[in-house]
Amino acid sequence: MGGQRETDDGSGADAALLRAVAQGDAEAMAALYDRHAGWLHARLTRRCADPELVREVLQDTFVTVWRSAAGHRGQEAGGWLWTIAARRLVDARRAQERVVRVAAPLPEPGTAGRYEPAAAPSAEDRVLAGLEYGDVGTALDRISPELREVLRATVVDGLSTREAARLLGIPEGTVKSRARRARAELREALDRLHPSPLGGTA
């Protein structure tokens, strides 16, 4: 009974595929793509309404995986892939905004310009930024990888428990218990980064 560890959620197979990809195995790369492209595409589509950009980011993600599989340090493959995809999406959006700013003609005085300024980041984007960078990102890096992935799926992507379970390949009960543990670990990590001034002073 104690043997059900990483093999249950397919991470053992993913790790083997990534080792093969790191050695230049194109068939392993195709198998990894088949296993993960569908959910990556769905997740990217939740964040970006431009299907062409989503396709471009997905392709760029797997090109990056092909080039950097040797750098995979054994963390859960789905989380590693999503980190790459999310960063590629941020990069692609920034590049798109730069092109629009450079290409946009200045509007005539007193007329509404055809090109609107880039929209302020949404609340969801701010949450993602907080989880990737800053103190929350630092704290998040200090919690267990499997707990981190549950937080990303349920908080950043707004997935339901059922959707997160399907995405991560774990039972719904495990999602719930990991989410509770993740929040507790995250609070502890943040407390270590910023001890409360009320804590040790009389």
mmCIF file of C-alpha atoms in Angstrom:
data_model
loop_
_atom_site.group_PDB
_atom_site.id
_atom_site.type_symbol
_atom_site.label_atom_id
_atom_site.label_comp_id
_atom_site.label_asym_id
_atom_site.label_seq_id
_atom_site.Cartn_x
_atom_site.Cartn_y
_atom_site.Cartn_z
ATOM 1 C CA MET A 1 0.000 0.000 0.000
ATOM 2 C CA GLY A 2 2.909 2.325 0.597
ATOM 3 C CA GLY A 3 3.985 2.152 -3.021
ATOM 4 C CA GLN A 4 1.586 4.687 -4.498
ATOM 5 C CA ARG A 5 3.768 7.722 -4.809
ATOM 6 C CA GLU A 6 4.761 9.619 -7.889
ATOM 7 C CA THR A 7 3.772 6.963 -10.388
ATOM 8 C CA ASP A 8 0.059 7.484 -9.641
ATOM 9 C CA ASP A 9 -0.098 10.899 -11.272
ATOM 10 C CA GLY A 10 2.161 10.065 -14.207
ATOM 11 C CA SER A 11 5.074 12.119 -12.946
ATOM 12 C CA GLY A 12 7.409 9.112 -13.172
ATOM 13 C CA ALA A 13 6.577 8.770 -16.876
ATOM 14 C CA ASP A 14 7.022 12.513 -17.374
ATOM 15 C CA ALA A 15 10.419 12.446 -15.691
ATOM 16 C CA ALA A 16 11.524 9.584 -17.954
ATOM 17 C CA LEU A 17 10.281 11.457 -21.030
ATOM 18 C CA LEU A 18 12.113 14.617 -19.987
ATOM 19 C CA ARG A 19 15.350 12.672 -19.493
ATOM 20 C CA ALA A 20 14.938 11.259 -23.004
ATOM 21 C CA VAL A 21 14.144 14.711 -24.425
ATOM 22 C CA ALA A 22 17.302 16.062 -22.783
ATOM 23 C CA GLN A 23 19.205 13.470 -24.837
ATOM 24 C CA GLY A 24 17.566 14.629 -28.066
ATOM 25 C CA ASP A 25 14.851 11.969 -28.373
ATOM 26 C CA ALA A 26 12.234 13.444 -30.738
ATOM 27 C CA GLU A 27 9.744 10.617 -30.068
ATOM 28 C CA ALA A 28 9.867 11.368 -26.339
ATOM 29 C CA MET A 29 9.269 15.022 -27.179
ATOM 30 C CA ALA A 30 6.195 14.083 -29.228
ATOM 31 C CA ALA A 31 4.901 11.915 -26.373
ATOM 32 C CA LEU A 32 5.423 14.743 -23.872
ATOM 33 C CA TYR A 33 3.571 17.106 -26.207
ATOM 34 C CA ASP A 34 0.652 14.672 -26.508
ATOM 35 C CA ARG A 35 0.441 14.331 -22.717
ATOM 36 C CA HIS A 36 0.503 18.044 -21.914
ATOM 37 C CA ALA A 37 -0.394 20.246 -24.892
ATOM 38 C CA GLY A 38 -4.155 19.927 -24.356
ATOM 39 C CA TRP A 39 -4.326 21.215 -20.790
ATOM 40 C CA LEU A 40 -1.624 23.827 -21.427
ATOM 41 C CA HIS A 41 -3.668 25.155 -24.354
ATOM 42 C CA ALA A 42 -6.799 25.255 -22.165
ATOM 43 C CA ARG A 43 -5.004 27.090 -19.371
ATOM 44 C CA LEU A 44 -3.413 29.611 -21.732
ATOM 45 C CA THR A 45 -6.798 30.230 -23.349
ATOM 46 C CA ARG A 46 -8.209 31.146 -19.929
ATOM 47 C CA ARG A 47 -5.595 33.891 -19.743
ATOM 48 C CA CYS A 48 -5.530 35.081 -23.347
ATOM 49 C CA ALA A 49 -8.418 35.553 -25.799
ATOM 50 C CA ASP A 50 -6.143 35.666 -28.862
ATOM 51 C CA PRO A 51 -6.039 32.093 -30.271
ATOM 52 C CA GLU A 52 -3.098 32.902 -32.544
ATOM 53 C CA LEU A 53 -1.046 34.169 -29.610
ATOM 54 C CA VAL A 54 -2.005 31.098 -27.573
ATOM 55 C CA ARG A 55 -0.800 28.807 -30.393
ATOM 56 C CA GLU A 56 2.427 30.779 -30.670
ATOM 57 C CA VAL A 57 3.047 30.641 -26.921
ATOM 58 C CA LEU A 58 2.285 26.907 -26.812
ATOM 59 C CA GLN A 59 4.761 26.252 -29.623
ATOM 60 C CA ASP A 60 7.374 28.465 -27.955
ATOM 61 C CA THR A 61 6.834 26.605 -24.687
ATOM 62 C CA PHE A 62 7.691 23.248 -26.231
ATOM 63 C CA VAL A 63 10.652 24.711 -28.141
ATOM 64 C CA THR A 64 11.928 25.918 -24.753
ATOM 65 C CA VAL A 65 11.314 22.478 -23.249
ATOM 66 C CA TRP A 66 13.263 20.863 -26.097
ATOM 67 C CA ARG A 67 16.193 23.201 -25.466
ATOM 68 C CA SER A 68 16.162 23.151 -21.680
ATOM 69 C CA ALA A 69 14.939 19.687 -20.656
ATOM 70 C CA ALA A 70 18.356 18.994 -19.168
ATOM 71 C CA GLY A 71 17.644 21.781 -16.684
ATOM 72 C CA HIS A 72 14.575 20.013 -15.269
ATOM 73 C CA ARG A 73 15.463 19.295 -11.651
ATOM 74 C CA GLY A 74 12.901 16.628 -10.902
ATOM 75 C CA GLN A 75 10.030 18.920 -9.931
ATOM 76 C CA GLU A 76 6.506 17.979 -11.034
ATOM 77 C CA ALA A 77 6.569 18.228 -14.832
ATOM 78 C CA GLY A 78 3.156 19.882 -15.207
ATOM 79 C CA GLY A 79 4.157 22.706 -12.895
ATOM 80 C CA TRP A 80 7.482 23.138 -14.669
ATOM 81 C CA LEU A 81 5.763 23.283 -18.060
ATOM 82 C CA TRP A 82 3.168 25.770 -16.818
ATOM 83 C CA THR A 83 5.873 28.041 -15.372
ATOM 84 C CA ILE A 84 7.522 28.133 -18.812
ATOM 85 C CA ALA A 85 4.196 28.695 -20.605
ATOM 86 C CA ALA A 86 3.066 31.475 -18.234
ATOM 87 C CA ARG A 87 6.361 33.325 -18.644
ATOM 88 C CA ARG A 88 6.250 32.909 -22.427
ATOM 89 C CA LEU A 89 2.739 34.383 -22.395
ATOM 90 C CA VAL A 90 3.899 37.386 -20.349
ATOM 91 C CA ASP A 91 6.848 37.878 -22.738
ATOM 92 C CA ALA A 92 4.593 37.581 -25.809
ATOM 93 C CA ARG A 93 2.114 40.112 -24.431
ATOM 94 C CA ARG A 94 4.888 42.570 -23.644
ATOM 95 C CA ALA A 95 6.340 42.155 -27.135
ATOM 96 C CA GLN A 96 2.876 42.654 -28.648
ATOM 97 C CA GLU A 97 2.340 45.839 -26.631
ATOM 98 C CA ARG A 98 5.748 47.185 -27.715
ATOM 99 C CA VAL A 99 4.904 46.567 -31.373
ATOM 100 C CA VAL A 100 1.537 48.321 -31.003
ATOM 101 C CA ARG A 101 3.132 51.305 -29.269
ATOM 102 C CA VAL A 102 5.825 51.649 -31.942
ATOM 103 C CA ALA A 103 3.465 51.119 -34.876
ATOM 104 C CA ALA A 104 0.598 53.242 -33.614
ATOM 105 C CA PRO A 105 0.331 56.637 -35.323
ATOM 106 C CA LEU A 106 -0.277 59.522 -32.974
ATOM 107 C CA PRO A 107 -3.965 60.459 -33.014
ATOM 108 C CA GLU A 108 -4.958 63.827 -34.368
ATOM 109 C CA PRO A 109 -5.415 66.398 -31.624
ATOM 110 C CA GLY A 110 -8.974 66.328 -30.307
ATOM 111 C CA THR A 111 -9.830 62.955 -31.862
ATOM 112 C CA ALA A 112 -10.061 59.563 -30.280
ATOM 113 C CA GLY A 113 -7.051 57.467 -31.250
ATOM 114 C CA ARG A 114 -7.610 54.160 -32.988
ATOM 115 C CA TYR A 115 -5.130 52.510 -30.659
ATOM 116 C CA GLU A 116 -6.110 52.335 -27.028
ATOM 117 C CA PRO A 117 -3.400 52.315 -24.362
ATOM 118 C CA ALA A 118 -2.685 48.908 -22.849
ATOM 119 C CA ALA A 119 -5.323 48.006 -20.302
ATOM 120 C CA ALA A 120 -4.349 48.041 -16.641
ATOM 121 C CA PRO A 121 -3.514 44.564 -15.393
ATOM 122 C CA SER A 122 -6.563 42.649 -14.251
ATOM 123 C CA ALA A 123 -6.932 41.423 -10.683
ATOM 124 C CA GLU A 124 -6.067 37.936 -11.954
ATOM 125 C CA ASP A 125 -2.877 39.215 -13.591
ATOM 126 C CA ARG A 126 -1.902 40.962 -10.369
ATOM 127 C CA VAL A 127 -2.398 37.729 -8.431
ATOM 128 C CA LEU A 128 -0.241 35.867 -10.966
ATOM 129 C CA ALA A 129 2.450 38.531 -10.720
ATOM 130 C CA GLY A 130 2.319 38.262 -6.939
ATOM 131 C CA LEU A 131 2.757 34.514 -7.123
ATOM 132 C CA GLU A 132 5.638 34.782 -9.580
ATOM 133 C CA TYR A 133 7.499 37.748 -8.115
ATOM 134 C CA GLY A 134 7.851 39.721 -4.896
ATOM 135 C CA ASP A 135 7.462 38.424 -1.355
ATOM 136 C CA VAL A 136 4.619 36.038 -2.148
ATOM 137 C CA GLY A 137 6.675 34.550 -4.979
ATOM 138 C CA THR A 138 9.648 34.134 -2.647
ATOM 139 C CA ALA A 139 7.437 32.502 -0.016
ATOM 140 C CA LEU A 140 5.803 30.286 -2.628
ATOM 141 C CA ASP A 141 9.221 29.014 -3.731
ATOM 142 C CA ARG A 142 9.806 27.824 -0.164
ATOM 143 C CA ILE A 143 6.806 25.517 0.051
ATOM 144 C CA SER A 144 6.642 21.969 -1.260
ATOM 145 C CA PRO A 145 6.370 21.728 -5.084
ATOM 146 C CA GLU A 146 3.197 19.614 -4.977
ATOM 147 C CA LEU A 147 1.517 22.152 -2.678
ATOM 148 C CA ARG A 148 2.682 25.035 -4.861
ATOM 149 C CA GLU A 149 1.059 23.488 -7.930
ATOM 150 C CA VAL A 150 -2.284 23.093 -6.158
ATOM 151 C CA LEU A 151 -2.192 26.775 -5.163
ATOM 152 C CA ARG A 152 -1.354 27.839 -8.700
ATOM 153 C CA ALA A 153 -4.170 25.741 -10.139
ATOM 154 C CA THR A 154 -6.837 26.805 -7.640
ATOM 155 C CA VAL A 155 -5.828 30.405 -6.919
ATOM 156 C CA VAL A 156 -4.047 31.689 -10.023
ATOM 157 C CA ASP A 157 -6.054 29.768 -12.613
ATOM 158 C CA GLY A 158 -9.271 29.780 -10.633
ATOM 159 C CA LEU A 159 -9.910 26.091 -11.296
ATOM 160 C CA SER A 160 -12.479 24.192 -9.290
ATOM 161 C CA THR A 161 -11.348 21.304 -7.099
ATOM 162 C CA ARG A 162 -12.523 18.867 -9.777
ATOM 163 C CA GLU A 163 -10.714 20.730 -12.582
ATOM 164 C CA ALA A 164 -7.525 20.992 -10.529
ATOM 165 C CA ALA A 165 -7.690 17.267 -9.729
ATOM 166 C CA ARG A 166 -8.030 16.444 -13.422
ATOM 167 C CA LEU A 167 -5.219 18.825 -14.369
ATOM 168 C CA LEU A 168 -2.784 17.566 -11.738
ATOM 169 C CA GLY A 169 -3.780 13.903 -11.982
ATOM 170 C CA ILE A 170 -4.615 13.539 -8.278
ATOM 171 C CA PRO A 171 -7.868 12.796 -6.377
ATOM 172 C CA GLU A 172 -10.158 15.682 -5.414
ATOM 173 C CA GLY A 173 -9.627 14.945 -1.723
ATOM 174 C CA THR A 174 -5.883 15.305 -2.241
ATOM 175 C CA VAL A 175 -6.417 18.686 -3.905
ATOM 176 C CA LYS A 176 -8.399 19.884 -0.874
ATOM 177 C CA SER A 177 -5.923 18.630 1.695
ATOM 178 C CA ARG A 178 -2.940 19.995 -0.250
ATOM 179 C CA ALA A 179 -4.673 23.364 -0.642
ATOM 180 C CA ARG A 180 -5.116 23.592 3.143
ATOM 181 C CA ARG A 181 -1.498 22.603 3.774
ATOM 182 C CA ALA A 182 -0.290 24.982 1.050
ATOM 183 C CA ARG A 183 -2.035 27.967 2.641
ATOM 184 C CA ALA A 184 -0.612 27.083 6.049
ATOM 185 C CA GLU A 185 2.924 26.673 4.658
ATOM 186 C CA LEU A 186 2.595 29.891 2.660
ATOM 187 C CA ARG A 187 1.524 31.831 5.768
ATOM 188 C CA GLU A 188 4.486 30.420 7.712
ATOM 189 C CA ALA A 189 6.906 31.300 4.883
ATOM 190 C CA LEU A 190 5.539 34.849 4.710
ATOM 191 C CA ASP A 191 5.813 35.177 8.507
ATOM 192 C CA ARG A 192 9.468 34.161 8.292
ATOM 193 C CA LEU A 193 10.043 36.784 5.596
ATOM 194 C CA HIS A 194 8.232 39.492 7.585
ATOM 195 C CA PRO A 195 7.978 38.652 11.286
ATOM 196 C CA SER A 196 5.058 40.478 12.874
ATOM 197 C CA PRO A 197 6.165 43.551 14.859
ATOM 198 C CA LEU A 198 3.536 42.544 17.442
ATOM 199 C CA GLY A 199 5.131 39.166 17.862
ATOM 200 C CA GLY A 200 8.152 39.558 20.082
ATOM 201 C CA THR A 201 7.711 42.919 21.768
ATOM 202 C CA ALA A 202 6.083 43.537 25.090
#
